[in-house]
């Protein structure tokens, strides 16, 4: 069996990261949550009052930062300049601003280089918005995961509850719809299904069912 690259893309709250994590664990592959990297940069931009609309300032900020994803017993941790920001990057103010930061092409070019370095070490499951189209266009398996916006908002709500973050389903639905719109309509590597990606609707699937579907597709390509 050969090691393969698995690219999982889709809109916010489709269950990509939960399912990608399970698949990576079962296959003993590296899991890379690219959304966490854009979130960490957004946190730094907010902390340093960097102009979120400035292409140059956002690219320079990334050049001055280190963003690492490190495996840990309690799941993957996200380190920003050595500080564990895994919890903070999930806060609503980050979700509300990340799509603005993620729209800048110059910064994305640097981010994609980082992601290539991380993926260079054998089998990998990477999730995001542009993995199948821009980051790993040669991936052996590309999956585009989605679900209705109502179901995605409901899942985010439950997730937030577990993390102790207060939110309302209506507000989450609006936030998710706006983020999808910004991610889909931007010029630089927009959220779009790659031509050779397999569409997986998870609206009525459990986490395990979605993970099994991906593992089956992966086994056919190894
Ligand atoms: O996956 P998650 O919802 O944490 O991603 C947060 C945001 O990061 C997305 O809404 C999008 O703006 C950006 N992102 C991106 N490209 C990726 C992954 C995430 O632009 N590959």
Short mmCIF file of C-alpha atoms and ligand atoms in Angstrom, two decimals:
data_model
loop_
_atom_site.label_atom_id
_atom_site.label_comp_id
_atom_site.label_asym_id
_atom_site.label_seq_id
_atom_site.Cartn_x
_atom_site.Cartn_y
_atom_site.Cartn_z
CA UNK A 1 0.00 0.00 0.00
CA UNK A 2 1.34 3.42 -0.88
CA UNK A 3 0.99 6.63 1.14
CA UNK A 4 -1.42 9.04 -0.50
CA UNK A 5 -2.50 12.66 -0.17
CA UNK A 6 -6.12 13.29 0.82
CA UNK A 7 -7.58 16.76 0.21
CA UNK A 8 -10.84 17.64 1.97
CA UNK A 9 -12.52 20.92 1.09
CA UNK A 10 -15.89 22.44 1.74
CA UNK A 11 -17.77 25.27 3.43
CA UNK A 12 -17.71 26.17 7.13
CA UNK A 13 -19.07 23.61 9.57
CA UNK A 14 -19.39 20.72 7.11
CA UNK A 15 -17.53 18.48 9.55
CA UNK A 16 -14.29 18.47 7.56
CA UNK A 17 -11.85 18.73 10.45
CA UNK A 18 -13.57 16.16 12.68
CA UNK A 19 -13.73 13.63 9.87
CA UNK A 20 -10.23 14.44 8.54
CA UNK A 21 -8.79 13.93 12.02
CA UNK A 22 -10.42 10.49 12.37
CA UNK A 23 -9.29 9.43 8.89
CA UNK A 24 -5.72 10.59 9.57
CA UNK A 25 -5.62 8.71 12.87
CA UNK A 26 -6.88 5.46 11.32
CA UNK A 27 -4.37 5.70 8.47
CA UNK A 28 -1.57 6.99 10.75
CA UNK A 29 -1.18 9.99 8.43
CA UNK A 30 -0.34 13.58 9.26
CA UNK A 31 -3.43 15.75 9.70
CA UNK A 32 -3.19 19.41 8.66
CA UNK A 33 -5.98 21.80 9.59
CA UNK A 34 -5.24 24.71 7.25
CA UNK A 35 -8.16 26.76 8.59
CA UNK A 36 -6.39 26.84 11.96
CA UNK A 37 -3.39 28.47 10.27
CA UNK A 38 -5.52 31.29 8.79
CA UNK A 39 -7.23 31.66 12.18
CA UNK A 40 -3.88 31.96 13.99
CA UNK A 41 -2.76 34.69 11.59
CA UNK A 42 -6.08 36.50 12.11
CA UNK A 43 -5.56 36.37 15.88
CA UNK A 44 -2.12 37.94 15.48
CA UNK A 45 -3.49 40.61 13.13
CA UNK A 46 -6.17 41.56 15.66
CA UNK A 47 -3.72 41.56 18.58
CA UNK A 48 -1.29 43.81 16.71
CA UNK A 49 -4.02 46.06 15.23
CA UNK A 50 -2.77 45.25 11.73
CA UNK A 51 -4.96 46.62 8.92
CA UNK A 52 -6.95 43.56 7.83
CA UNK A 53 -7.56 45.12 4.42
CA UNK A 54 -3.88 45.62 3.65
CA UNK A 55 -2.49 42.89 1.39
CA UNK A 56 1.09 43.96 2.14
CA UNK A 57 0.67 44.28 5.91
CA UNK A 58 -0.99 40.85 6.19
CA UNK A 59 1.73 39.20 4.09
CA UNK A 60 4.47 40.91 6.14
CA UNK A 61 2.78 39.79 9.35
CA UNK A 62 2.90 36.15 8.23
CA UNK A 63 6.56 36.49 7.26
CA UNK A 64 7.23 37.66 10.82
CA UNK A 65 5.29 34.79 12.42
CA UNK A 66 5.71 31.12 13.07
CA UNK A 67 2.59 28.98 12.89
CA UNK A 68 2.96 25.34 13.85
CA UNK A 69 0.53 22.44 14.16
CA UNK A 70 1.78 19.97 16.74
CA UNK A 71 0.25 16.63 17.68
CA UNK A 72 -0.76 16.32 21.34
CA UNK A 73 -2.73 13.92 23.51
CA UNK A 74 -5.76 16.23 23.52
CA UNK A 75 -5.72 16.62 19.74
CA UNK A 76 -3.67 18.86 17.50
CA UNK A 77 -2.41 22.10 19.09
CA UNK A 78 -1.87 25.33 17.20
CA UNK A 79 1.21 27.34 18.13
CA UNK A 80 1.54 30.99 17.17
CA UNK A 81 5.11 32.21 17.78
CA UNK A 82 5.41 29.34 20.26
CA UNK A 83 2.23 30.19 22.19
CA UNK A 84 -0.62 27.66 22.33
CA UNK A 85 -3.61 29.50 20.80
CA UNK A 86 -5.73 26.41 20.04
CA UNK A 87 -8.71 27.63 22.06
CA UNK A 88 -8.51 31.33 21.26
CA UNK A 89 -8.58 30.86 17.48
CA UNK A 90 -12.09 29.37 17.78
CA UNK A 91 -13.55 32.48 19.41
CA UNK A 92 -16.33 34.30 17.50
CA UNK A 93 -14.21 37.42 16.84
CA UNK A 94 -11.74 35.26 14.91
CA UNK A 95 -14.51 33.52 12.91
CA UNK A 96 -15.95 36.94 12.09
CA UNK A 97 -12.65 38.28 10.68
CA UNK A 98 -10.80 35.30 9.24
CA UNK A 99 -12.32 35.45 5.74
CA UNK A 100 -11.15 39.04 5.33
CA UNK A 101 -7.59 38.08 6.22
CA UNK A 102 -7.72 34.88 4.11
CA UNK A 103 -8.65 36.80 0.96
CA UNK A 104 -5.14 38.22 0.38
CA UNK A 105 -3.22 36.48 -2.42
CA UNK A 106 0.31 37.48 -1.33
CA UNK A 107 -0.21 36.01 2.13
CA UNK A 108 -1.84 32.86 0.69
CA UNK A 109 1.25 32.17 -1.44
CA UNK A 110 3.37 32.05 1.73
CA UNK A 111 0.78 29.96 3.55
CA UNK A 112 0.66 27.43 0.70
CA UNK A 113 4.49 27.08 0.86
CA UNK A 114 4.22 26.30 4.58
CA UNK A 115 1.49 23.74 3.85
CA UNK A 116 3.63 22.09 1.15
CA UNK A 117 6.49 21.72 3.64
CA UNK A 118 4.14 20.14 6.15
CA UNK A 119 2.71 17.75 3.52
CA UNK A 120 6.12 16.66 2.27
CA UNK A 121 6.43 13.97 4.95
CA UNK A 122 4.43 11.08 3.43
CA UNK A 123 0.73 10.32 3.93
CA UNK A 124 -1.34 13.38 4.66
CA UNK A 125 -4.95 14.42 5.22
CA UNK A 126 -5.36 18.16 4.72
CA UNK A 127 -8.59 20.10 5.08
CA UNK A 128 -9.51 23.62 4.02
CA UNK A 129 -11.04 25.53 1.11
CA UNK A 130 -8.44 25.34 -1.68
CA UNK A 131 -6.60 22.10 -0.95
CA UNK A 132 -7.82 20.16 -4.00
CA UNK A 133 -7.62 23.17 -6.31
CA UNK A 134 -4.45 24.99 -5.20
CA UNK A 135 -2.46 23.35 -2.40
CA UNK A 136 -2.43 19.66 -3.40
CA UNK A 137 -3.73 19.59 -6.99
CA UNK A 138 -2.07 16.15 -7.43
CA UNK A 139 -3.79 14.60 -4.40
CA UNK A 140 -4.86 11.01 -5.06
CA UNK A 141 -8.17 11.62 -3.27
CA UNK A 142 -10.16 14.87 -3.25
CA UNK A 143 -13.41 15.15 -1.35
CA UNK A 144 -15.73 18.14 -1.27
CA UNK A 145 -17.83 17.89 1.90
CA UNK A 146 -20.97 19.88 2.49
CA UNK A 147 -24.28 19.91 4.36
CA UNK A 148 -27.24 22.28 4.54
CA UNK A 149 -26.47 25.61 6.21
CA UNK A 150 -29.07 24.81 8.92
CA UNK A 151 -27.33 21.57 9.82
CA UNK A 152 -23.90 23.21 9.76
CA UNK A 153 -25.08 25.97 12.11
CA UNK A 154 -26.57 23.37 14.45
CA UNK A 155 -23.26 21.47 14.58
CA UNK A 156 -21.27 24.67 15.24
CA UNK A 157 -23.71 25.54 18.02
CA UNK A 158 -23.13 22.18 19.73
CA UNK A 159 -19.40 22.53 19.22
CA UNK A 160 -19.43 26.00 20.79
CA UNK A 161 -21.47 24.70 23.73
CA UNK A 162 -18.82 22.05 24.39
CA UNK A 163 -16.12 24.70 24.28
CA UNK A 164 -18.08 26.99 26.61
CA UNK A 165 -18.57 29.62 23.89
CA UNK A 166 -21.96 31.34 23.96
CA UNK A 167 -23.77 31.60 20.59
CA UNK A 168 -27.19 31.37 18.97
CA UNK A 169 -28.12 29.14 16.04
CA UNK A 170 -29.61 32.06 14.04
CA UNK A 171 -26.48 34.14 14.52
CA UNK A 172 -24.25 31.19 13.57
CA UNK A 173 -26.29 30.53 10.46
CA UNK A 174 -25.79 34.13 9.35
CA UNK A 175 -22.10 34.06 10.19
CA UNK A 176 -21.56 30.79 8.29
CA UNK A 177 -23.50 32.00 5.24
CA UNK A 178 -21.50 35.23 5.13
CA UNK A 179 -18.18 33.40 5.52
CA UNK A 180 -19.11 30.96 2.70
CA UNK A 181 -20.03 33.89 0.48
CA UNK A 182 -16.75 35.71 1.12
CA UNK A 183 -14.70 32.50 0.72
CA UNK A 184 -16.50 31.56 -2.53
CA UNK A 185 -16.44 34.99 -4.13
CA UNK A 186 -12.84 36.04 -3.43
CA UNK A 187 -10.41 36.18 -6.31
CA UNK A 188 -7.51 34.30 -4.71
CA UNK A 189 -8.14 30.54 -4.54
CA UNK A 190 -11.87 30.72 -3.86
CA UNK A 191 -13.85 27.93 -2.24
CA UNK A 192 -14.89 25.79 -5.19
CA UNK A 193 -15.19 22.07 -5.79
CA UNK A 194 -12.23 20.74 -7.79
CA UNK A 195 -13.31 19.10 -11.05
CA UNK A 196 -11.96 15.74 -9.93
CA UNK A 197 -13.31 15.93 -6.35
CA UNK A 198 -15.98 13.60 -5.03
CA UNK A 199 -18.97 15.38 -3.49
CA UNK A 200 -19.99 14.11 -0.04
CA UNK A 201 -23.23 15.46 1.45
CA UNK A 202 -22.97 14.94 5.22
CA UNK A 203 -26.37 16.43 6.15
CA UNK A 204 -27.76 13.07 7.23
CA UNK A 205 -24.46 11.27 7.92
CA UNK A 206 -22.95 10.67 11.35
CA UNK A 207 -19.28 11.54 11.88
CA UNK A 208 -18.35 7.86 11.71
CA UNK A 209 -20.34 7.34 8.50
CA UNK A 210 -18.60 10.28 6.84
CA UNK A 211 -15.17 9.08 8.04
CA UNK A 212 -15.92 5.54 6.77
CA UNK A 213 -16.91 6.92 3.37
CA UNK A 214 -13.57 8.73 3.10
CA UNK A 215 -11.56 5.73 4.34
CA UNK A 216 -13.24 3.52 1.74
CA UNK A 217 -12.43 5.98 -1.06
CA UNK A 218 -8.86 6.21 0.26
CA UNK A 219 -8.37 2.42 0.34
CA UNK A 220 -9.38 2.24 -3.33
CA UNK A 221 -6.52 4.61 -4.18
CA UNK A 222 -3.64 3.13 -2.15
O1 LIG B 1 -11.80 25.63 8.38
P1 LIG B 1 -12.14 26.89 9.18
O2 LIG B 1 -13.59 27.17 9.22
O3 LIG B 1 -11.48 26.91 10.50
O4 LIG B 1 -11.45 28.04 8.32
C1 LIG B 1 -11.51 29.38 8.70
C2 LIG B 1 -11.37 30.29 7.49
O5 LIG B 1 -10.04 30.22 6.98
C3 LIG B 1 -12.27 30.02 6.30
O6 LIG B 1 -13.56 30.59 6.45
C4 LIG B 1 -11.50 30.67 5.16
O7 LIG B 1 -11.72 32.07 5.11
C5 LIG B 1 -10.05 30.44 5.57
N1 LIG B 1 -9.44 29.30 4.91
C6 LIG B 1 -8.97 29.47 3.62
N2 LIG B 1 -8.31 28.46 3.00
C7 LIG B 1 -8.13 27.28 3.61
C8 LIG B 1 -8.65 27.06 4.91
C9 LIG B 1 -9.32 28.10 5.52
O8 LIG B 1 -9.11 30.54 3.04
N3 LIG B 1 -7.46 26.33 2.98
#
